[in-house]
Amino acid sequence: KWVPHQDFYCEVLEFKDRSYYIGFKYDAQDLDRAGFLREYANRPIAISGLRVCAFREINKQYSFESVDVDLVDMFAQKYVTCLILDFHHRAQFQYCLNLFDVYPTRLFVDLKGKTREPFLLVIGTPAFLVHAELREKWESNRQTTQHPNP
């Protein structure tokens, strides 16, 4: 029987270790960030060389754990349809991701100058759905800035 407005107490015995998340790494050391965005981002593409990784984020720093080599090789050798989005502008994409119940994973890209940048990665058919919605939004924004309402 439901009893409204009752107090509930619990005792925390210990905190759970932070979970690891599954993401991907990609090697693009021949490109800088702008070049990578131009070549790979904001449109559906088929990409090979994605390496599965397990990561955890603590204080905006990433730590990585090794993953079974067979699993890493399975993805790295195949072309995967995906949409890569700029992690730093993720707030712009959140509406579209929520609209389709899409939960992107992280893509860590090794760029020129030995930098590793995080991106968002939408894998498979949802890449096309999210891209279509984003493209419509981008086109609408472009028309609004070119022809502002009086």
Short mmCIF file of C-alpha atoms in Angstrom, two decimals:
data_model
loop_
_atom_site.label_atom_id
_atom_site.label_comp_id
_atom_site.label_asym_id
_atom_site.label_seq_id
_atom_site.Cartn_x
_atom_site.Cartn_y
_atom_site.Cartn_z
CA LYS A 1 0.00 0.00 0.00
CA TRP A 2 1.31 3.44 -0.95
CA VAL A 3 1.71 5.79 2.02
CA PRO A 4 2.34 9.38 0.90
CA HIS A 5 4.76 11.76 2.61
CA GLN A 6 6.82 9.23 4.53
CA ASP A 7 10.49 9.71 5.30
CA PHE A 8 12.92 7.23 3.83
CA TYR A 9 16.45 6.72 5.11
CA CYS A 10 19.38 4.68 3.94
CA GLU A 11 22.99 4.21 4.95
CA VAL A 12 25.74 4.35 2.32
CA LEU A 13 28.29 1.69 3.14
CA GLU A 14 30.68 2.49 0.30
CA PHE A 15 30.74 4.34 -2.98
CA LYS A 16 30.87 2.46 -6.24
CA ASP A 17 33.98 2.97 -8.37
CA ARG A 18 33.38 5.19 -11.34
CA SER A 19 32.16 3.17 -14.30
CA TYR A 20 34.01 2.77 -17.54
CA TYR A 21 32.23 3.74 -20.73
CA ILE A 22 32.68 2.25 -24.17
CA GLY A 23 33.93 4.61 -26.83
CA PHE A 24 36.20 4.63 -29.85
CA LYS A 25 39.60 5.96 -30.83
CA TYR A 26 40.64 7.05 -34.31
CA ASP A 27 44.05 7.95 -35.70
CA ALA A 28 44.06 11.12 -37.85
CA GLN A 29 47.54 12.40 -37.08
CA ASP A 30 47.89 13.80 -40.58
CA LEU A 31 45.09 16.34 -39.84
CA ASP A 32 44.66 19.18 -37.40
CA ARG A 33 41.31 19.78 -35.68
CA ALA A 34 39.93 22.05 -38.42
CA GLY A 35 41.01 19.58 -41.11
CA PHE A 36 39.38 16.68 -39.28
CA LEU A 37 36.11 18.60 -38.88
CA ARG A 38 36.17 19.51 -42.58
CA GLU A 39 36.94 15.95 -43.77
CA TYR A 40 34.85 13.85 -41.38
CA ALA A 41 32.32 15.78 -39.33
CA ASN A 42 28.68 16.84 -39.66
CA ARG A 43 27.61 14.36 -42.34
CA PRO A 44 27.12 10.59 -42.46
CA ILE A 45 30.26 8.78 -43.56
CA ALA A 46 31.60 5.24 -43.71
CA ILE A 47 34.86 5.04 -41.81
CA SER A 48 37.30 2.24 -41.06
CA GLY A 49 39.97 2.18 -38.40
CA LEU A 50 37.74 2.82 -35.38
CA ARG A 51 39.27 1.16 -32.32
CA VAL A 52 37.02 0.22 -29.40
CA CYS A 53 38.16 1.63 -26.06
CA ALA A 54 36.97 1.73 -22.47
CA PHE A 55 37.33 5.11 -20.79
CA ARG A 56 36.43 6.96 -17.67
CA GLU A 57 36.33 10.71 -17.12
CA ILE A 58 37.57 12.19 -13.86
CA ASN A 59 37.94 15.96 -13.46
CA LYS A 60 37.75 16.50 -17.24
CA GLN A 61 40.65 14.09 -17.76
CA TYR A 62 40.23 10.77 -19.54
CA SER A 63 41.80 7.49 -18.51
CA PHE A 64 41.67 4.46 -20.78
CA GLU A 65 41.53 0.75 -20.05
CA SER A 66 42.60 -1.96 -22.48
CA VAL A 67 39.94 -3.85 -24.41
CA ASP A 68 40.13 -7.34 -25.92
CA VAL A 69 42.28 -7.19 -29.06
CA ASP A 70 39.83 -9.29 -31.11
CA LEU A 71 37.04 -6.80 -30.41
CA VAL A 72 39.28 -3.86 -31.31
CA ASP A 73 40.35 -5.53 -34.56
CA MET A 74 36.77 -6.43 -35.49
CA PHE A 75 35.75 -2.77 -35.64
CA ALA A 76 39.06 -1.45 -36.97
CA GLN A 77 38.92 -3.64 -40.07
CA LYS A 78 35.33 -2.87 -41.08
CA TYR A 79 33.68 0.23 -42.47
CA VAL A 80 31.21 1.67 -39.99
CA THR A 81 28.48 4.13 -40.97
CA CYS A 82 28.51 7.02 -38.54
CA LEU A 83 28.02 10.71 -37.90
CA ILE A 84 30.81 12.58 -36.12
CA LEU A 85 29.85 15.75 -34.26
CA ASP A 86 31.99 18.34 -32.50
CA PHE A 87 31.98 17.52 -28.77
CA HIS A 88 32.56 21.17 -27.83
CA HIS A 89 29.25 22.16 -29.49
CA ARG A 90 27.20 19.24 -28.14
CA ALA A 91 24.51 21.55 -26.72
CA GLN A 92 23.54 22.44 -30.31
CA PHE A 93 22.93 18.78 -31.10
CA GLN A 94 21.15 17.73 -27.93
CA TYR A 95 17.63 18.47 -29.23
CA CYS A 96 18.10 16.24 -32.28
CA LEU A 97 19.68 13.46 -30.26
CA ASN A 98 16.80 13.53 -27.77
CA LEU A 99 14.24 13.66 -30.60
CA PHE A 100 15.34 10.25 -31.84
CA ASP A 101 16.43 8.80 -28.47
CA VAL A 102 19.98 8.58 -29.78
CA TYR A 103 22.81 8.26 -27.30
CA PRO A 104 26.11 8.99 -28.98
CA THR A 105 29.36 7.64 -27.66
CA ARG A 106 32.69 9.40 -27.48
CA LEU A 107 35.21 9.29 -30.24
CA PHE A 108 38.76 10.22 -29.24
CA VAL A 109 40.73 11.37 -32.27
CA ASP A 110 44.52 11.53 -32.28
CA LEU A 111 45.35 14.64 -34.31
CA LYS A 112 48.48 16.31 -35.65
CA GLY A 113 50.73 17.56 -32.88
CA LYS A 114 49.99 14.55 -30.67
CA THR A 115 46.73 16.01 -29.38
CA ARG A 116 43.71 13.86 -28.57
CA GLU A 117 40.31 15.54 -29.03
CA PRO A 118 36.89 14.17 -28.00
CA PHE A 119 34.03 14.10 -30.52
CA LEU A 120 30.52 12.63 -30.44
CA LEU A 121 29.90 9.52 -32.53
CA VAL A 122 26.47 8.35 -33.72
CA ILE A 123 26.73 4.87 -35.24
CA GLY A 124 24.48 3.19 -37.83
CA THR A 125 21.06 4.22 -39.14
CA PRO A 126 20.51 6.90 -36.46
CA ALA A 127 23.37 8.82 -38.09
CA PHE A 128 21.12 9.49 -41.10
CA LEU A 129 18.11 10.48 -38.97
CA VAL A 130 20.09 12.89 -36.80
CA HIS A 131 21.89 14.36 -39.81
CA ALA A 132 18.61 15.02 -41.67
CA GLU A 133 17.21 16.88 -38.66
CA LEU A 134 20.42 18.82 -38.08
CA ARG A 135 20.68 19.73 -41.76
CA GLU A 136 17.14 21.13 -41.67
CA LYS A 137 18.02 23.12 -38.55
CA TRP A 138 21.27 24.42 -40.08
CA GLU A 139 19.46 25.43 -43.29
CA SER A 140 16.78 27.22 -41.28
CA ASN A 141 19.45 29.08 -39.29
CA ARG A 142 21.29 30.01 -42.49
CA GLN A 143 18.11 31.43 -44.07
CA THR A 144 17.28 33.36 -40.90
CA THR A 145 20.69 35.01 -40.84
CA GLN A 146 20.56 35.82 -44.57
CA HIS A 147 16.96 37.12 -44.51
CA PRO A 148 16.19 38.36 -41.01
CA ASN A 149 12.58 39.18 -40.21
CA PRO A 150 11.87 42.93 -39.87
#
